[in-house]
Tab-separated table of C-alpha atoms in Angstrom:
chain	number	residue	atom	x	y	z
A	296	MET	CA	0.306	-0.168	0.044
A	297	ALA	CA	1.622	3.678	-0.478
A	298	ASN	CA	0.083	5.120	1.956
A	299	GLN	CA	-1.032	3.515	5.206
A	300	PHE	CA	-3.012	5.416	6.126
A	301	GLN	CA	-5.045	4.349	3.966
A	302	LEU	CA	-6.142	1.483	6.486
A	303	PHE	CA	-8.061	3.888	8.396
A	304	LYS	CA	-10.836	3.678	5.207
A	305	ARG	CA	-11.423	-0.235	6.388
A	306	ARG	CA	-13.641	-0.907	8.347
A	307	ARG	CA	-11.918	-4.790	9.028
A	308	PHE	CA	-8.915	-2.243	10.149
A	309	SER	CA	-10.083	1.071	11.841
A	310	ALA	CA	-12.957	-0.493	14.157
A	311	MET	CA	-10.336	-2.279	15.944
A	312	PHE	CA	-8.340	0.228	15.528
A	313	LEU	CA	-10.934	2.319	16.664
A	314	THR	CA	-11.242	-0.154	19.901
A	315	GLN	CA	-8.695	-0.405	20.656
A	316	PHE	CA	-7.314	3.079	21.378
A	317	LEU	CA	-10.266	4.284	22.591
A	318	GLY	CA	-9.829	0.830	25.160
A	319	ALA	CA	-5.716	2.299	26.677
A	320	PHE	CA	-7.076	6.336	26.957
A	321	ASN	CA	-9.599	4.940	29.355
A	322	ASP	CA	-7.344	2.816	31.413
A	323	ASN	CA	-5.186	5.731	31.209
A	324	ILE	CA	-7.330	8.486	32.393
A	325	PHE	CA	-8.723	5.566	35.041
A	326	LYS	CA	-5.545	4.565	35.837
A	327	GLN	CA	-3.546	8.546	36.517
A	328	ALA	CA	-7.435	9.560	37.816
A	329	LEU	CA	-7.127	6.802	40.346
A	330	ILE	CA	-2.094	8.369	40.685
A	331	LEU	CA	-3.741	11.802	41.005
A	332	VAL	CA	-6.030	10.580	44.151
A	333	LEU	CA	-4.301	8.242	46.217
A	334	THR	CA	-1.123	10.611	46.392
A	335	TYR	CA	-3.503	14.390	46.376
A	336	THR	CA	-6.132	12.802	49.216
A	337	ALA	CA	-6.573	9.203	50.299
A	338	ALA	CA	-2.551	8.609	50.817
A	339	SER	CA	-3.664	11.962	54.322
A	340	GLN	CA	-7.436	10.095	54.627
A	341	LEU	CA	-5.754	7.180	55.160
A	342	GLY	CA	-2.922	7.359	56.852
A	343	VAL	CA	-0.644	5.037	54.533
A	344	ALA	CA	2.481	6.422	52.279
A	345	VAL	CA	2.502	7.899	48.974
A	346	SER	CA	5.388	5.407	47.738
A	347	ILE	CA	2.898	2.681	49.371
A	348	LEU	CA	-0.315	3.043	48.316
A	349	ASN	CA	1.158	3.677	44.513
A	350	ASN	CA	2.955	0.908	44.350
A	351	LEU	CA	-0.028	-1.110	45.661
A	352	ALA	CA	-1.506	0.454	42.333
A	353	ALA	CA	1.719	-0.462	39.884
A	354	MET	CA	1.493	-4.297	41.313
A	355	LEU	CA	-2.578	-4.932	41.163
A	356	PHE	CA	-2.585	-3.940	37.731
A	357	ILE	CA	0.689	-6.688	36.431
A	358	LEU	CA	-0.368	-8.662	38.058
A	359	PRO	CA	-3.352	-9.965	36.367
A	360	TYR	CA	-0.558	-10.297	33.270
A	361	PHE	CA	0.965	-12.845	35.101
A	362	LEU	CA	-2.049	-15.091	36.593
A	363	PHE	CA	-4.311	-14.941	32.590
A	364	SER	CA	-1.918	-13.656	29.907
A	365	ALA	CA	-2.209	-17.551	29.363
A	366	LEU	CA	-5.217	-19.202	30.410
A	367	ALA	CA	-6.337	-15.624	27.474
A	368	GLY	CA	-4.729	-16.469	24.912
A	369	GLN	CA	-5.450	-19.841	24.742
A	370	LEU	CA	-10.000	-18.442	24.462
A	371	ALA	CA	-8.770	-16.296	21.472
A	372	ASP	CA	-7.596	-18.811	19.696
A	373	LYS	CA	-10.595	-20.552	19.549
A	374	TYR	CA	-13.687	-18.145	20.297
A	375	GLU	CA	-13.803	-15.884	17.618
A	376	LYS	CA	-12.637	-12.722	18.209
A	377	SER	CA	-15.356	-9.122	17.325
A	378	GLN	CA	-17.316	-11.174	18.696
A	379	LEU	CA	-14.668	-11.891	22.201
A	380	THR	CA	-13.393	-8.224	21.954
A	381	ARG	CA	-17.288	-7.261	22.687
A	382	PHE	CA	-17.557	-9.098	25.438
A	383	THR	CA	-14.339	-7.991	27.028
A	384	LYS	CA	-15.857	-3.594	26.501
A	385	LEU	CA	-18.849	-4.501	27.787
A	386	LEU	CA	-16.616	-6.188	31.079
A	387	GLU	CA	-14.599	-2.659	30.080
A	388	LEU	CA	-18.401	-0.385	31.325
A	389	SER	CA	-19.612	-2.440	34.210
A	390	ILE	CA	-15.259	-1.712	35.364
A	391	MET	CA	-16.073	1.932	35.055
A	392	VAL	CA	-19.807	1.502	36.683
A	393	ILE	CA	-17.622	-0.574	39.714
A	394	ALA	CA	-15.386	2.385	39.543
A	395	ALA	CA	-17.539	5.250	39.059
A	396	VAL	CA	-18.901	4.707	42.449
A	397	GLY	CA	-15.848	3.994	44.381
A	398	PHE	CA	-14.356	7.898	43.102
A	399	VAL	CA	-17.693	9.171	43.690
A	400	PHE	CA	-18.005	8.013	47.303
A	401	GLU	CA	-14.641	7.357	47.631
A	402	TRP	CA	-14.638	3.598	48.383
A	403	TYR	CA	-10.732	3.414	47.499
A	404	ALA	CA	-10.881	-0.071	48.198
A	405	LEU	CA	-12.977	-0.982	45.602
A	406	LEU	CA	-11.312	1.658	43.637
A	407	PHE	CA	-8.810	-0.999	43.665
A	408	VAL	CA	-11.265	-3.956	43.203
A	409	ALA	CA	-11.813	-1.653	39.566
A	410	LEU	CA	-8.250	-1.295	38.995
A	411	PHE	CA	-6.995	-5.112	38.746
A	412	LEU	CA	-10.228	-5.954	36.719
A	413	MET	CA	-9.809	-3.289	34.120
A	414	GLY	CA	-5.643	-5.489	33.978
A	415	THR	CA	-8.286	-8.294	33.989
A	416	GLN	CA	-9.649	-6.875	31.987
A	417	SER	CA	-7.152	-5.238	29.958
A	418	THR	CA	-4.805	-8.919	29.674
A	419	PHE	CA	-7.916	-11.070	27.844
A	420	PHE	CA	-8.246	-8.172	24.976
A	421	GLY	CA	-4.207	-8.219	24.394
A	422	PRO	CA	-4.549	-11.392	22.603
A	423	ILE	CA	-7.161	-10.457	20.778
A	424	LYS	CA	-5.951	-7.421	19.026
A	425	TYR	CA	-2.528	-8.832	18.541
A	426	ALA	CA	-4.082	-11.843	16.218
A	427	TYR	CA	-6.027	-10.019	14.766
A	428	LEU	CA	-3.933	-7.799	12.739
A	429	PRO	CA	-2.230	-10.736	11.097
A	430	GLN	CA	-5.197	-12.833	9.980
A	431	ALA	CA	-7.406	-9.187	8.946
A	432	MET	CA	-4.268	-7.493	7.325
A	433	LYS	CA	-2.942	-8.193	3.919
A	434	LYS	CA	0.582	-9.526	3.927
A	435	ASP	CA	1.511	-5.828	2.719
A	436	GLU	CA	-0.177	-4.125	5.697
A	437	LEU	CA	0.693	-5.809	8.376
A	438	VAL	CA	4.614	-3.616	8.901
A	439	GLY	CA	1.570	0.016	8.004
A	440	ALA	CA	-0.949	-1.989	10.491
A	441	ASN	CA	1.499	-1.963	13.633
A	442	GLY	CA	2.682	1.510	13.561
A	443	LEU	CA	-0.282	3.035	13.257
A	444	PHE	CA	-0.894	0.748	16.263
A	445	GLN	CA	1.753	1.716	18.074
A	446	MET	CA	1.321	5.050	17.440
A	447	GLY	CA	-1.965	4.572	18.590
A	448	THR	CA	-0.978	3.580	21.972
A	449	SER	CA	1.445	5.681	22.341
A	450	LEU	CA	-0.944	8.418	22.084
A	451	ALA	CA	-4.202	7.104	23.856
A	452	ILE	CA	-1.384	6.696	27.140
A	453	LEU	CA	0.102	10.235	26.385
A	454	LEU	CA	-3.919	11.640	26.317
A	455	GLY	CA	-5.581	9.496	28.970
A	456	MET	CA	-2.906	11.341	31.281
A	457	ILE	CA	-2.876	14.335	30.464
A	458	ILE	CA	-7.426	14.406	30.070
A	459	ALA	CA	-7.206	13.277	34.262
A	460	GLY	CA	-4.862	15.891	35.013
A	461	VAL	CA	-7.848	18.211	33.371
A	462	LEU	CA	-10.065	16.113	35.653
A	463	THR	CA	-8.540	16.716	39.060
A	464	GLN	CA	-8.138	19.593	38.461
A	465	LEU	CA	-12.449	20.629	38.270
A	466	HIS	CA	-14.194	21.502	40.423
A	467	GLN	CA	-16.087	18.112	41.494
A	468	PRO	CA	-13.476	16.306	39.800
A	469	LEU	CA	-14.687	12.885	41.028
A	470	TYR	CA	-18.062	13.493	39.446
A	471	TRP	CA	-16.107	14.280	36.094
A	472	ILE	CA	-13.895	10.755	36.437
A	473	SER	CA	-16.231	9.392	36.789
A	474	GLY	CA	-18.587	10.630	33.962
A	475	VAL	CA	-16.470	9.955	31.674
A	476	VAL	CA	-14.941	6.673	31.705
A	477	LEU	CA	-18.094	5.560	31.398
A	478	ILE	CA	-19.290	7.650	28.036
A	479	VAL	CA	-14.754	6.270	26.508
A	480	ALA	CA	-16.329	2.741	27.701
A	481	VAL	CA	-19.698	3.365	26.352
A	482	LEU	CA	-18.098	4.238	22.594
A	483	GLY	CA	-16.015	2.061	23.227
A	484	TYR	CA	-18.121	-1.283	22.609
A	485	LEU	CA	-20.329	1.040	20.037
A	486	ALA	CA	-16.805	1.087	18.291
A	487	SER	CA	-16.029	-3.055	18.760
A	488	ARG	CA	-19.565	-3.851	17.449
A	489	ALA	CA	-18.072	-2.535	13.684
A	490	ILE	CA	-15.022	-4.970	13.936
A	491	PRO	CA	-16.427	-7.560	11.013
A	492	ASP	CA	-16.261	-11.655	12.245
A	493	MET	CA	-12.889	-13.098	12.589
A	494	PRO	CA	-12.669	-16.981	12.323
A	495	ALA	CA	-11.212	-18.611	15.234
A	496	MET	CA	-8.041	-20.246	13.948
A	497	GLN	CA	-8.431	-23.330	16.623
A	498	PRO	CA	-11.591	-23.494	17.068
A	499	SER	CA	-11.807	-27.810	18.382
A	500	LEU	CA	-9.777	-26.346	21.380
A	501	LYS	CA	-9.903	-27.457	25.254
A	502	ILE	CA	-9.538	-24.685	27.651
A	503	ASN	CA	-7.235	-25.826	30.455
A	504	TRP	CA	-8.826	-23.765	33.201
A	505	ASN	CA	-5.251	-24.391	35.341
A	506	ILE	CA	-4.060	-20.653	35.032
A	507	PHE	CA	-1.012	-21.365	36.578
A	508	THR	CA	-0.147	-25.049	33.842
A	509	THR	CA	-0.941	-22.937	31.387
A	510	SER	CA	0.453	-20.173	31.516
A	511	MET	CA	3.952	-23.280	31.764
A	512	SER	CA	3.309	-24.647	28.808
A	513	ALA	CA	2.737	-21.988	27.232
A	514	VAL	CA	6.128	-20.271	28.093
A	515	ARG	CA	7.540	-24.227	26.691
A	516	TYR	CA	5.882	-24.028	23.647
A	517	LEU	CA	7.318	-20.772	22.877
A	518	TYR	CA	10.142	-22.129	24.058
A	519	SER	CA	10.059	-25.080	21.385
A	520	MET	CA	10.117	-21.932	18.678
A	521	PRO	CA	14.085	-19.951	19.263
A	522	PHE	CA	13.750	-17.331	16.584
A	523	LEU	CA	9.715	-16.271	18.886
A	524	PHE	CA	10.924	-16.851	21.702
A	525	PHE	CA	13.843	-14.143	20.921
A	526	VAL	CA	11.202	-11.557	19.062
A	527	ILE	CA	9.523	-11.657	22.306
A	528	LEU	CA	12.598	-11.610	24.913
A	529	GLY	CA	13.058	-8.276	22.550
A	530	ASN	CA	9.470	-7.323	23.152
A	531	SER	CA	9.596	-7.538	26.455
A	532	TRP	CA	13.093	-6.022	27.336
A	533	PHE	CA	11.284	-3.090	25.626
A	534	TRP	CA	8.128	-2.286	28.170
A	535	PHE	CA	11.368	-2.737	30.713
A	536	TYR	CA	13.332	0.015	28.951
A	537	GLY	CA	10.672	2.534	28.726
A	538	ALA	CA	8.841	1.248	32.350
A	539	THR	CA	12.025	2.760	33.666
A	540	PHE	CA	12.890	5.760	32.318
A	541	LEU	CA	9.160	7.192	32.415
A	542	THR	CA	8.069	6.292	35.680
A	543	GLN	CA	10.934	8.657	36.176
A	544	THR	CA	9.789	11.750	34.409
A	545	PRO	CA	8.365	13.601	37.182
A	546	GLU	CA	11.318	12.549	39.491
A	547	PHE	CA	13.032	13.934	36.458
A	548	SER	CA	11.290	17.007	35.563
A	549	LYS	CA	10.478	18.132	39.927
A	550	VAL	CA	14.017	17.635	40.631
A	551	ILE	CA	16.753	18.475	38.812
A	552	LEU	CA	14.846	20.672	35.830
A	553	HIS	CA	13.428	21.440	38.568
A	554	GLY	CA	10.179	22.176	36.259
A	555	ASP	CA	6.130	22.006	37.444
A	556	GLU	CA	4.063	20.230	35.658
A	557	SER	CA	2.914	21.443	32.316
A	558	VAL	CA	6.922	20.083	32.112
A	559	VAL	CA	6.273	16.285	32.958
A	560	ILE	CA	3.293	16.861	30.426
A	561	PHE	CA	5.825	18.039	28.241
A	562	LEU	CA	8.937	15.480	28.647
A	563	LEU	CA	6.170	12.532	28.268
A	564	THR	CA	4.328	14.229	24.482
A	565	LEU	CA	7.709	14.239	23.385
A	566	PHE	CA	8.713	10.672	23.740
A	567	SER	CA	5.297	9.543	23.424
A	568	VAL	CA	5.991	11.988	19.186
A	569	GLY	CA	8.724	10.246	19.017
A	570	VAL	CA	7.670	6.736	19.150
A	571	SER	CA	4.704	7.638	16.905
A	572	ILE	CA	6.994	9.750	14.401
A	573	GLY	CA	9.458	6.575	14.557
A	574	SER	CA	6.803	3.578	14.088
A	575	LEU	CA	4.874	5.637	11.414
A	576	LEU	CA	8.369	5.749	9.241
A	577	CYS	CA	8.647	1.508	9.907
A	578	LYS	CA	6.435	1.083	6.471
A	579	THR	CA	8.111	2.729	4.240
A	580	LEU	CA	11.462	2.241	5.536
A	581	THR	CA	10.939	-1.178	5.718
A	582	LYS	CA	8.670	-1.784	1.679
A	583	ASN	CA	5.984	-2.991	3.739
A	584	GLN	CA	7.901	-6.255	4.078
A	585	VAL	CA	8.279	-7.858	8.164
A	586	SER	CA	11.897	-7.000	9.180
A	587	LEU	CA	14.506	-6.894	11.141
A	588	LYS	CA	16.807	-4.561	9.016
A	589	LEU	CA	15.699	-1.314	11.212
A	590	LEU	CA	16.804	-3.329	14.814
A	591	PRO	CA	20.223	-2.685	14.491
A	592	PHE	CA	19.049	1.468	14.083
A	593	GLY	CA	16.578	1.453	17.130
A	594	ILE	CA	19.659	-0.495	19.279
A	595	ALA	CA	20.918	1.928	19.150
A	596	GLY	CA	19.134	5.285	19.490
A	597	LEU	CA	18.158	4.093	22.601
A	598	SER	CA	21.214	2.817	23.558
A	599	ILE	CA	23.149	6.252	22.215
A	600	PHE	CA	20.531	8.986	22.921
A	601	ALA	CA	19.902	7.011	26.658
A	602	ILE	CA	23.568	7.338	27.380
A	603	ASP	CA	23.224	11.052	25.361
A	604	LEU	CA	21.236	12.440	27.969
A	605	TYR	CA	23.183	11.117	30.620
A	606	PHE	CA	26.388	13.282	29.331
A	607	SER	CA	23.166	16.531	28.970
A	608	LEU	CA	21.615	16.510	32.413
A	609	SER	CA	24.750	16.236	33.936
A	610	GLY	CA	26.226	19.641	32.119
A	611	LEU	CA	23.111	21.499	33.613
A	612	SER	CA	22.757	24.665	35.080
A	613	ILE	CA	20.448	24.891	36.941
A	614	ASP	CA	19.739	27.611	39.459
A	615	ILE	CA	17.653	25.663	42.558
A	616	ASN	CA	17.783	28.753	45.380
A	617	GLN	CA	13.990	29.853	42.121
A	618	ASN	CA	11.093	29.879	44.755
A	619	SER	CA	8.076	28.553	42.477
A	620	LEU	CA	9.279	25.625	39.954
A	621	LEU	CA	9.954	26.013	36.010
A	622	GLY	CA	7.869	26.062	32.701
A	623	ILE	CA	8.408	24.480	29.888
A	624	GLY	CA	9.386	27.956	28.674
A	625	GLN	CA	11.792	29.535	31.089
A	626	LEU	CA	12.454	25.983	31.089
A	627	PHE	CA	13.139	26.817	27.343
A	628	ASN	CA	15.976	29.559	27.675
A	629	ILE	CA	18.062	27.577	30.368
A	630	PRO	CA	21.738	26.502	27.873
A	631	GLY	CA	21.207	22.690	27.556
A	632	THR	CA	17.887	22.040	27.364
A	633	VAL	CA	16.822	21.388	24.237
A	634	ARG	CA	19.168	19.106	23.863
A	635	VAL	CA	17.790	16.868	27.118
A	636	PHE	CA	14.128	17.795	25.082
A	637	ALA	CA	16.279	15.862	22.142
A	638	ASP	CA	16.888	13.228	24.003
A	639	LEU	CA	13.790	12.132	25.026
A	640	PHE	CA	11.820	12.873	22.013
A	641	LEU	CA	15.446	10.969	19.693
A	642	LEU	CA	14.584	8.044	22.209
A	643	GLY	CA	10.860	7.917	21.743
A	644	PHE	CA	12.196	7.656	18.693
A	645	SER	CA	14.282	5.096	18.425
A	646	GLY	CA	11.770	3.268	20.334
A	647	GLY	CA	10.070	3.419	17.732
A	648	LEU	CA	12.299	1.485	14.581
A	649	TYR	CA	13.069	-0.781	17.529
A	650	ILE	CA	10.195	-2.219	18.504
A	651	VAL	CA	7.312	-2.159	15.635
A	652	PRO	CA	9.567	-4.639	13.711
A	653	LEU	CA	9.476	-7.030	16.703
A	654	TYR	CA	6.001	-6.194	17.246
A	655	ALA	CA	5.116	-7.423	12.942
A	656	SER	CA	6.922	-9.867	12.736
A	657	MET	CA	5.924	-11.729	16.457
A	658	GLN	CA	2.531	-12.371	14.917
A	659	ALA	CA	3.867	-13.233	11.296
A	660	TYR	CA	6.200	-16.121	12.445
A	661	ALA	CA	3.525	-17.302	15.041
A	662	PRO	CA	1.950	-20.047	14.421
A	663	LYS	CA	-1.589	-19.499	13.771
A	664	SER	CA	-3.400	-22.235	16.023
A	665	HIS	CA	-1.529	-21.326	18.764
A	666	ARG	CA	-1.485	-16.958	17.793
A	667	ALA	CA	-3.387	-15.898	20.809
A	668	ARG	CA	-1.397	-17.649	22.700
A	669	ILE	CA	1.297	-16.951	21.870
A	670	VAL	CA	0.249	-13.212	22.817
A	671	GLY	CA	-0.621	-14.658	25.621
A	672	ALA	CA	2.898	-15.695	26.504
A	673	ASN	CA	4.291	-12.802	25.441
A	674	ASN	CA	2.882	-10.598	27.685
A	675	ILE	CA	3.303	-12.732	30.604
A	676	PHE	CA	7.084	-11.750	29.775
A	677	ASN	CA	6.656	-8.207	29.393
A	678	ALA	CA	4.688	-8.674	33.229
A	679	ILE	CA	7.522	-9.663	34.722
A	680	PHE	CA	9.985	-7.648	32.375
A	681	MET	CA	7.427	-4.126	33.968
A	682	VAL	CA	8.396	-5.771	37.913
A	683	SER	CA	12.197	-6.183	37.488
A	684	SER	CA	12.590	-2.720	36.158
A	685	ALA	CA	10.417	-1.166	39.558
A	686	ILE	CA	12.722	-3.654	40.946
A	687	PHE	CA	15.803	-2.391	38.627
A	688	ALA	CA	15.907	1.173	39.316
A	689	ILE	CA	14.844	0.608	43.121
A	690	VAL	CA	18.826	-0.621	43.662
A	691	ILE	CA	19.981	1.726	41.139
A	692	LEU	CA	18.388	4.679	43.567
A	693	ASN	CA	18.114	3.012	46.789
A	694	SER	CA	20.917	0.456	47.151
A	695	LEU	CA	23.168	2.108	45.767
A	696	LYS	CA	22.355	5.588	45.231
A	697	MET	CA	22.782	6.167	42.154
A	698	SER	CA	21.083	10.138	40.671
A	699	LEU	CA	18.689	9.820	37.877
A	700	PRO	CA	20.973	10.330	35.182
A	701	GLN	CA	23.502	7.399	36.091
A	702	LEU	CA	19.926	5.467	36.002
A	703	PHE	CA	19.343	6.356	32.577
A	704	LEU	CA	24.099	5.565	31.482
A	705	VAL	CA	23.735	2.533	33.227
A	706	THR	CA	20.132	1.808	30.942
A	707	GLY	CA	21.858	2.581	27.812
A	708	LEU	CA	24.864	0.996	28.689
A	709	LEU	CA	22.699	-2.611	29.464
A	710	ASN	CA	21.264	-2.020	26.100
A	711	ILE	CA	24.256	-2.062	23.936
A	712	VAL	CA	24.759	-5.552	26.121
A	713	PHE	CA	20.986	-6.896	25.831
A	714	GLY	CA	20.431	-5.194	21.685
A	715	VAL	CA	23.316	-7.143	20.366
A	716	PHE	CA	22.761	-10.072	22.404
A	717	LEU	CA	19.196	-10.818	21.322
A	718	TYR	CA	20.304	-9.493	17.513
A	719	LEU	CA	22.917	-11.743	17.018
A	720	LYS	CA	20.450	-14.533	18.397
A	721	LEU	CA	16.704	-13.875	15.887
A	722	LYS	CA	20.265	-14.049	12.000
A	723	SER	CA	20.953	-17.355	13.606
A	724	HIS	CA	17.732	-18.360	14.552
A	725	ILE	CA	15.793	-16.422	11.440
A	726	GLY	CA	16.108	-20.304	9.341
A	727	GLN	CA	14.847	-22.254	10.391
A	728	ALA	CA	11.098	-19.147	11.026
A	729	THR	CA	8.359	-19.464	8.657
A	730	ILE	CA	5.892	-16.476	8.177
A	731	GLU	CA	2.579	-17.722	8.279
A	732	THR	CA	0.835	-14.606	7.845
A	733	GLN	CA	-2.329	-14.214	4.472
A	734	ASP	CA	-0.963	-13.476	0.962
A	735	GLU	CA	-5.004	-12.593	-0.458
C-alpha cells in the first residue's frame, strides 16, 4: 500500500484500531486519575505513605498479566474474535461502573478492586487484538498496521494522562472522572460492534482453566520456537526500558529540571510523539516487508540517546534557589535544555524503530493455530520485565545511591549488551522460522 493511512478506510482495520485506542485511552484516564487521587487525597485520609499506595496500584494492574495471559491466549485462539472483543468491552463498561461508584463515594478499596479488574480486562483483550491483525491484514499491510497501532497506543496513553490531570483540576473532579470513564467505555463498546467477524483459528481447542499449568505450558511452547522466543524477549525488553525511563519522568522533571506539572506532560509528549513518528516510518523504511533490518538502528538509538541524556543532564546548570518551579517556556531559555528535550524525543523515535519490527515479526511468524497464545506468553514476559524494571530502578537509586542521570546511563549501556545479544540470536534462528500471514 502506498500510504498506510489508507487502512483507516477499511473497516477491518479502523474498527479494531478505534476500539483499542479508546481502551488504552480509558485505561490511562482511570489509572492516572487514581494515582493523582491517591497522591493528593487518599494518602492523607488513610494515613498511608503515597509510595505504598502507588506501588500497590501498579502491582494490582500488572498482576493479572501474570495470572491470566495464557488463559486469555487460549480463549482468543478458540473463539471468534469480534464477539470476544465485544464481551471484553462490556466487561470494561461494567468495571467503569464499579470505578465510578468508588470515585463518587471515595471508597478506595473498591477503586483498587476496579483497578485489578481493569488489568484483567486488558489482559484478555491483548491476545485478541494482536492475533486479529495478522488475520485481518494482508501481508503487505501488517507492518503499516502495527505502526499505526503503536502510534495510537502511544497517543492514547499520553492523552489519557493529560485528560486525567485536567479532570482532577475541575470542580467536583471525582464526578467528572466517573462520567468520562463511563462515556469512553460506552464509545469503546460501540466501536467494537463494527469489527467484522474473524473466524476462530482453533475452535476445537480444549481450554485448560488451570492458570498456572496453562502459563507454564505457554512458556514451554514458546521456548520450543527459538526465533519467536527471542522476538518476545526483545518486546519485553522494550517494556523494561520504557518503564525505567517513563516511571522516573515526574521526579526527573521536578528534581533535575525544577519544572512544574506542565513540564512532566511535555516530556511525556516528546517521548510519545517520538515513538509515534518512528512507528509510522517503519512501513516506508521496510517497504512493507516484515523485516528486522531496522532493529539495529533502534537498538543503537536507544543506547546513544540514553547515554547522551546522561551527559546533557550532567552539563545542565539550573538555579536551585528558585522560589517556584519553572514552566516549559522558562526551561527553553536555559542553555542545554533543548539537548535534553531532543534526547527524549529521539529515544522515543528509536523505540518506534525498535518495537514495530518485533511486533510484526511476532504476529507474522507465530503459528496460526497458536497465535493468540503466543501473544499471551508475550504478555507474561512483558509483566515480568516491567516488575524487574521497578526492582532495577530501586536497586540503582536507593541501594547503590546512584543519581537519575546515572540510572539512564546504566540502562543505555545495558541496552548495548542486550541489543547485540538479541540481534545475533534473532539472525541465527530466523532461518528456521516461517512467515504464516495471509497473502490474500
